[in-house]
Tab-separated table of C-alpha atoms in Angstrom:
chain	number	residue	atom	x	y	z
B	1	UNK	CA	8.622	2.676	-20.416
B	2	UNK	CA	5.562	4.461	-18.979
B	3	UNK	CA	4.220	3.008	-15.751
B	4	UNK	CA	1.061	3.019	-13.699
B	5	UNK	CA	1.883	4.553	-10.332
B	6	UNK	CA	-0.043	4.036	-7.112
B	7	UNK	CA	0.100	5.826	-3.785
B	8	UNK	CA	0.472	5.130	-0.982
B	9	UNK	CA	2.285	1.819	-1.152
B	10	UNK	CA	0.912	0.870	2.257
B	11	UNK	CA	-2.113	2.255	4.112
B	12	UNK	CA	-3.133	1.306	7.621
B	13	UNK	CA	-6.548	2.385	8.802
B	14	UNK	CA	-9.028	1.623	11.538
B	15	UNK	CA	-12.267	-0.173	10.846
B	16	UNK	CA	-15.013	2.278	9.885
B	17	UNK	CA	-12.637	4.903	8.506
B	18	UNK	CA	-12.674	6.172	4.933
B	19	UNK	CA	-9.660	5.580	2.692
B	20	UNK	CA	-8.756	6.905	-0.735
B	21	UNK	CA	-6.330	4.967	-2.872
B	22	UNK	CA	-4.698	6.903	-5.673
B	23	UNK	CA	-3.490	5.896	-9.093
B	24	UNK	CA	-1.938	7.690	-12.044
B	25	UNK	CA	-2.574	5.557	-15.151
B	26	UNK	CA	-0.395	5.648	-18.260
B	27	UNK	CA	-1.098	8.968	-19.926
B	28	UNK	CA	-2.474	7.822	-23.301
B	29	UNK	CA	-4.562	5.000	-21.872
B	30	UNK	CA	-8.321	5.226	-21.982
B	31	UNK	CA	-9.580	2.350	-19.836
B	32	UNK	CA	-8.965	2.135	-16.113
B	33	UNK	CA	-9.515	-0.638	-13.622
B	34	UNK	CA	-9.274	-1.495	-9.965
B	35	UNK	CA	-8.494	-5.012	-8.822
B	36	UNK	CA	-7.816	-6.432	-5.400
B	37	UNK	CA	-5.877	-9.425	-4.173
B	38	UNK	CA	-6.431	-10.777	-0.697
B	39	UNK	CA	-3.261	-12.369	0.664
B	40	UNK	CA	-2.769	-15.806	-0.841
B	41	UNK	CA	-5.782	-15.542	-3.131
B	42	UNK	CA	-6.305	-14.701	-6.751
B	43	UNK	CA	-6.650	-11.284	-8.308
B	44	UNK	CA	-10.300	-10.143	-8.293
B	45	UNK	CA	-11.922	-7.554	-10.534
B	46	UNK	CA	-13.594	-4.617	-8.809
B	47	UNK	CA	-14.512	-2.026	-11.421
B	48	UNK	CA	-13.727	-0.710	-14.889
B	49	UNK	CA	-13.965	2.929	-15.930
B	50	UNK	CA	-14.130	4.441	-19.398
B	51	UNK	CA	-15.154	7.834	-20.733
B	52	UNK	CA	-15.620	9.180	-17.221
B	53	UNK	CA	-18.052	6.569	-16.090
B	54	UNK	CA	-18.150	3.071	-14.664
B	55	UNK	CA	-18.494	0.519	-17.456
B	56	UNK	CA	-18.589	-2.651	-15.353
B	57	UNK	CA	-18.394	-3.563	-11.709
B	58	UNK	CA	-18.286	-6.778	-9.724
B	59	UNK	CA	-20.371	-7.932	-6.776
B	60	UNK	CA	-17.508	-6.867	-4.517
B	61	UNK	CA	-17.908	-3.254	-5.617
B	62	UNK	CA	-20.859	-2.379	-3.389
B	63	UNK	CA	-22.111	0.982	-2.137
B	64	UNK	CA	-19.063	1.344	0.121
B	65	UNK	CA	-16.845	1.739	-2.947
B	66	UNK	CA	-16.620	4.599	-5.413
B	67	UNK	CA	-14.217	5.693	-8.133
B	68	UNK	CA	-13.343	9.054	-9.560
B	69	UNK	CA	-11.125	10.560	-12.197
B	70	UNK	CA	-11.118	14.082	-10.793
B	71	UNK	CA	-8.538	15.846	-12.941
B	72	UNK	CA	-7.762	13.863	-16.076
B	73	UNK	CA	-4.687	12.181	-14.630
B	74	UNK	CA	-5.555	10.697	-11.248
B	75	UNK	CA	-7.878	7.742	-10.796
B	76	UNK	CA	-9.028	7.112	-7.242
B	77	UNK	CA	-10.769	4.354	-5.341
B	78	UNK	CA	-12.618	5.366	-2.186
B	79	UNK	CA	-13.817	2.982	0.485
B	80	UNK	CA	-16.262	4.860	2.697
B	81	UNK	CA	-16.337	2.731	5.837
B	82	UNK	CA	-13.620	0.113	5.843
B	83	UNK	CA	-14.148	-3.391	7.178
B	84	UNK	CA	-11.559	-5.899	8.324
B	85	UNK	CA	-12.218	-7.965	5.207
B	86	UNK	CA	-11.210	-5.033	3.002
B	87	UNK	CA	-7.580	-5.731	3.946
B	88	UNK	CA	-5.888	-6.629	0.657
B	89	UNK	CA	-3.574	-5.413	-2.080
B	90	UNK	CA	-5.418	-3.037	-4.376
B	91	UNK	CA	-4.100	-2.827	-7.908
B	92	UNK	CA	-4.885	-0.122	-10.408
B	93	UNK	CA	-4.531	-1.022	-14.078
B	94	UNK	CA	-4.981	0.725	-17.393
B	95	UNK	CA	-5.181	-0.206	-21.051
B	96	UNK	CA	-5.226	1.772	-24.261
B	97	UNK	CA	-7.729	-0.337	-26.167
B	98	UNK	CA	-9.808	-2.123	-23.557
B	99	UNK	CA	-9.452	-5.869	-23.354
B	100	UNK	CA	-7.707	-6.128	-26.731
B	101	UNK	CA	-4.579	-4.817	-25.094
B	102	UNK	CA	-2.713	-6.037	-22.003
B	103	UNK	CA	-3.500	-4.697	-18.576
B	104	UNK	CA	-0.703	-2.511	-17.236
B	105	UNK	CA	-0.766	-2.852	-13.475
B	106	UNK	CA	0.638	-0.567	-10.828
B	107	UNK	CA	2.552	-2.078	-7.923
B	108	UNK	CA	-0.438	-1.855	-5.665
B	109	UNK	CA	-1.456	-0.352	-2.350
B	110	UNK	CA	-1.442	-2.706	0.583
B	111	UNK	CA	-4.464	-1.782	2.707
B	112	UNK	CA	-4.506	-3.033	6.275
B	113	UNK	CA	-7.687	-2.490	8.268
B	114	UNK	CA	-7.324	-2.939	12.036
N	1	UNK	CA	-19.744	-19.923	-15.182
N	2	UNK	CA	-16.389	-18.783	-16.572
N	3	UNK	CA	-13.511	-20.435	-14.733
N	4	UNK	CA	-9.751	-20.679	-15.077
N	5	UNK	CA	-7.911	-23.486	-13.302
N	6	UNK	CA	-4.135	-23.611	-13.037
N	7	UNK	CA	-1.799	-26.399	-12.080
N	8	UNK	CA	0.329	-27.072	-10.259
N	9	UNK	CA	-0.477	-24.700	-7.418
N	10	UNK	CA	3.234	-24.454	-6.647
N	11	UNK	CA	6.436	-25.731	-8.159
N	12	UNK	CA	10.048	-25.835	-7.014
N	13	UNK	CA	12.821	-26.394	-9.550
N	14	UNK	CA	16.584	-26.020	-9.748
N	15	UNK	CA	18.152	-23.181	-11.666
N	16	UNK	CA	18.746	-24.109	-15.276
N	17	UNK	CA	15.921	-26.639	-15.453
N	18	UNK	CA	12.835	-26.338	-17.643
N	19	UNK	CA	9.258	-26.387	-16.395
N	20	UNK	CA	5.716	-26.288	-17.757
N	21	UNK	CA	2.711	-24.657	-16.155
N	22	UNK	CA	-0.852	-25.591	-17.110
N	23	UNK	CA	-4.062	-23.626	-17.521
N	24	UNK	CA	-7.535	-25.045	-18.230
N	25	UNK	CA	-10.453	-22.730	-18.873
N	26	UNK	CA	-14.179	-22.793	-19.450
N	27	UNK	CA	-14.483	-19.174	-20.613
N	28	UNK	CA	-16.794	-18.889	-23.588
N	29	UNK	CA	-16.961	-17.497	-26.206
N	30	UNK	CA	-13.174	-17.311	-26.153
N	31	UNK	CA	-11.376	-14.105	-27.120
N	32	UNK	CA	-7.819	-14.348	-25.848
N	33	UNK	CA	-5.617	-15.837	-23.169
N	34	UNK	CA	-2.754	-14.052	-21.476
N	35	UNK	CA	-0.030	-15.211	-19.143
N	36	UNK	CA	1.125	-12.737	-16.523
N	37	UNK	CA	4.140	-12.875	-14.223
N	38	UNK	CA	3.659	-11.456	-10.731
N	39	UNK	CA	6.731	-10.890	-8.605
N	40	UNK	CA	6.130	-10.829	-4.845
N	41	UNK	CA	4.645	-7.509	-3.780
N	42	UNK	CA	4.328	-6.230	-7.332
N	43	UNK	CA	1.604	-5.934	-9.920
N	44	UNK	CA	1.260	-8.594	-12.648
N	45	UNK	CA	3.140	-8.042	-15.911
N	46	UNK	CA	1.932	-9.442	-19.237
N	47	UNK	CA	4.185	-12.098	-20.809
N	48	UNK	CA	2.205	-13.326	-23.819
N	49	UNK	CA	-1.198	-13.175	-25.456
N	50	UNK	CA	-2.776	-16.057	-27.360
N	51	UNK	CA	-5.750	-15.611	-29.675
N	52	UNK	CA	-8.002	-18.324	-31.094
N	53	UNK	CA	-5.912	-18.907	-34.210
N	54	UNK	CA	-2.560	-19.140	-32.449
N	55	UNK	CA	-1.075	-22.415	-31.215
N	56	UNK	CA	2.343	-21.308	-30.007
N	57	UNK	CA	3.974	-18.028	-29.123
N	58	UNK	CA	7.396	-17.357	-27.650
N	59	UNK	CA	8.762	-14.466	-25.640
N	60	UNK	CA	12.416	-15.123	-24.888
N	61	UNK	CA	12.636	-18.160	-22.629
N	62	UNK	CA	8.847	-18.273	-22.264
N	63	UNK	CA	6.770	-20.296	-24.741
N	64	UNK	CA	3.001	-20.394	-24.477
N	65	UNK	CA	0.774	-22.914	-26.244
N	66	UNK	CA	-2.956	-22.922	-26.779
N	67	UNK	CA	-5.337	-25.737	-27.682
N	68	UNK	CA	-8.676	-24.040	-28.244
N	69	UNK	CA	-10.430	-27.369	-28.791
N	70	UNK	CA	-9.534	-28.770	-25.385
N	71	UNK	CA	-9.459	-25.290	-23.803
N	72	UNK	CA	-5.977	-25.733	-22.433
N	73	UNK	CA	-2.867	-23.583	-22.416
N	74	UNK	CA	0.621	-24.147	-21.144
N	75	UNK	CA	3.544	-21.897	-20.331
N	76	UNK	CA	6.962	-23.470	-20.782
N	77	UNK	CA	9.976	-21.847	-19.183
N	78	UNK	CA	13.353	-22.860	-20.563
N	79	UNK	CA	16.651	-22.739	-18.678
N	80	UNK	CA	15.090	-21.247	-15.570
N	81	UNK	CA	16.784	-18.411	-13.711
N	82	UNK	CA	16.495	-17.298	-10.098
N	83	UNK	CA	14.580	-14.235	-11.316
N	84	UNK	CA	11.869	-16.507	-12.716
N	85	UNK	CA	10.688	-17.099	-9.142
N	86	UNK	CA	7.214	-15.562	-9.163
N	87	UNK	CA	3.536	-16.337	-9.513
N	88	UNK	CA	2.382	-17.041	-13.076
N	89	UNK	CA	-1.228	-16.158	-13.723
N	90	UNK	CA	-3.403	-17.320	-16.611
N	91	UNK	CA	-6.066	-14.780	-17.614
N	92	UNK	CA	-8.803	-15.538	-20.157
N	93	UNK	CA	-11.087	-13.024	-21.843
N	94	UNK	CA	-14.407	-13.634	-23.577
N	95	UNK	CA	-16.044	-11.842	-26.493
N	96	UNK	CA	-19.425	-10.165	-26.208
N	97	UNK	CA	-21.235	-9.392	-22.999
N	98	UNK	CA	-18.749	-8.812	-20.199
N	99	UNK	CA	-15.248	-7.879	-21.287
N	100	UNK	CA	-13.853	-8.506	-17.849
N	101	UNK	CA	-11.208	-11.231	-17.956
N	102	UNK	CA	-11.248	-14.254	-15.688
N	103	UNK	CA	-8.118	-14.746	-13.585
N	104	UNK	CA	-6.657	-18.053	-12.471
N	105	UNK	CA	-5.235	-18.474	-8.967
N	106	UNK	CA	-1.712	-18.642	-10.346
N	107	UNK	CA	1.173	-21.095	-10.063
N	108	UNK	CA	3.853	-20.149	-7.574
N	109	UNK	CA	7.259	-20.988	-9.050
N	110	UNK	CA	10.376	-21.087	-6.905
N	111	UNK	CA	13.739	-21.498	-8.609
N	112	UNK	CA	16.533	-22.664	-6.309
N	113	UNK	CA	20.235	-22.200	-7.053
């Protein structure tokens, strides 16, 4: 069964550094999402992306965050200047038909900001 | 404000026993409700979807119910196995406006041998 793949599985960075988290969604999916989960807390929506543009974003997704789909297969999340509170699991997800179909999640990137 | 509340927060049961997890929501207007299973260190995986007209849906040993009038759902796990140990997350989507689903905090289930 096709899977959403995320790299790296674990990223350690210093506060103030830029990080790029990478995702390869399922190939015939059209809607892409980033979520995060701080340790012990619930999954939180960051941003949704469709037709090469952001369709919705949460309050968490401020000017420090950006997303790109540079080559038709990869979907990236960039954090420009990381803060300690950005430490979390970041999950990429994709769906074929938006919210009428289930989210297919990757296994996440654990970001640790020191 | 759309909210999803799950109970209990955590649950410990013996292998082979049944259990029921609860989800209450205030998401409106309601579109669908999904239960996801999240193994430790992994992404959530969809178990079932319930739409407005559905009361019960089964997926193997998992049976989900929905009462749209009281805005409650349950997930019943029959004959639990060690591999059922995970977090079970209730996710509710609305129609119109924002299509972003609302996640519950999850119920952490531990199955002991």
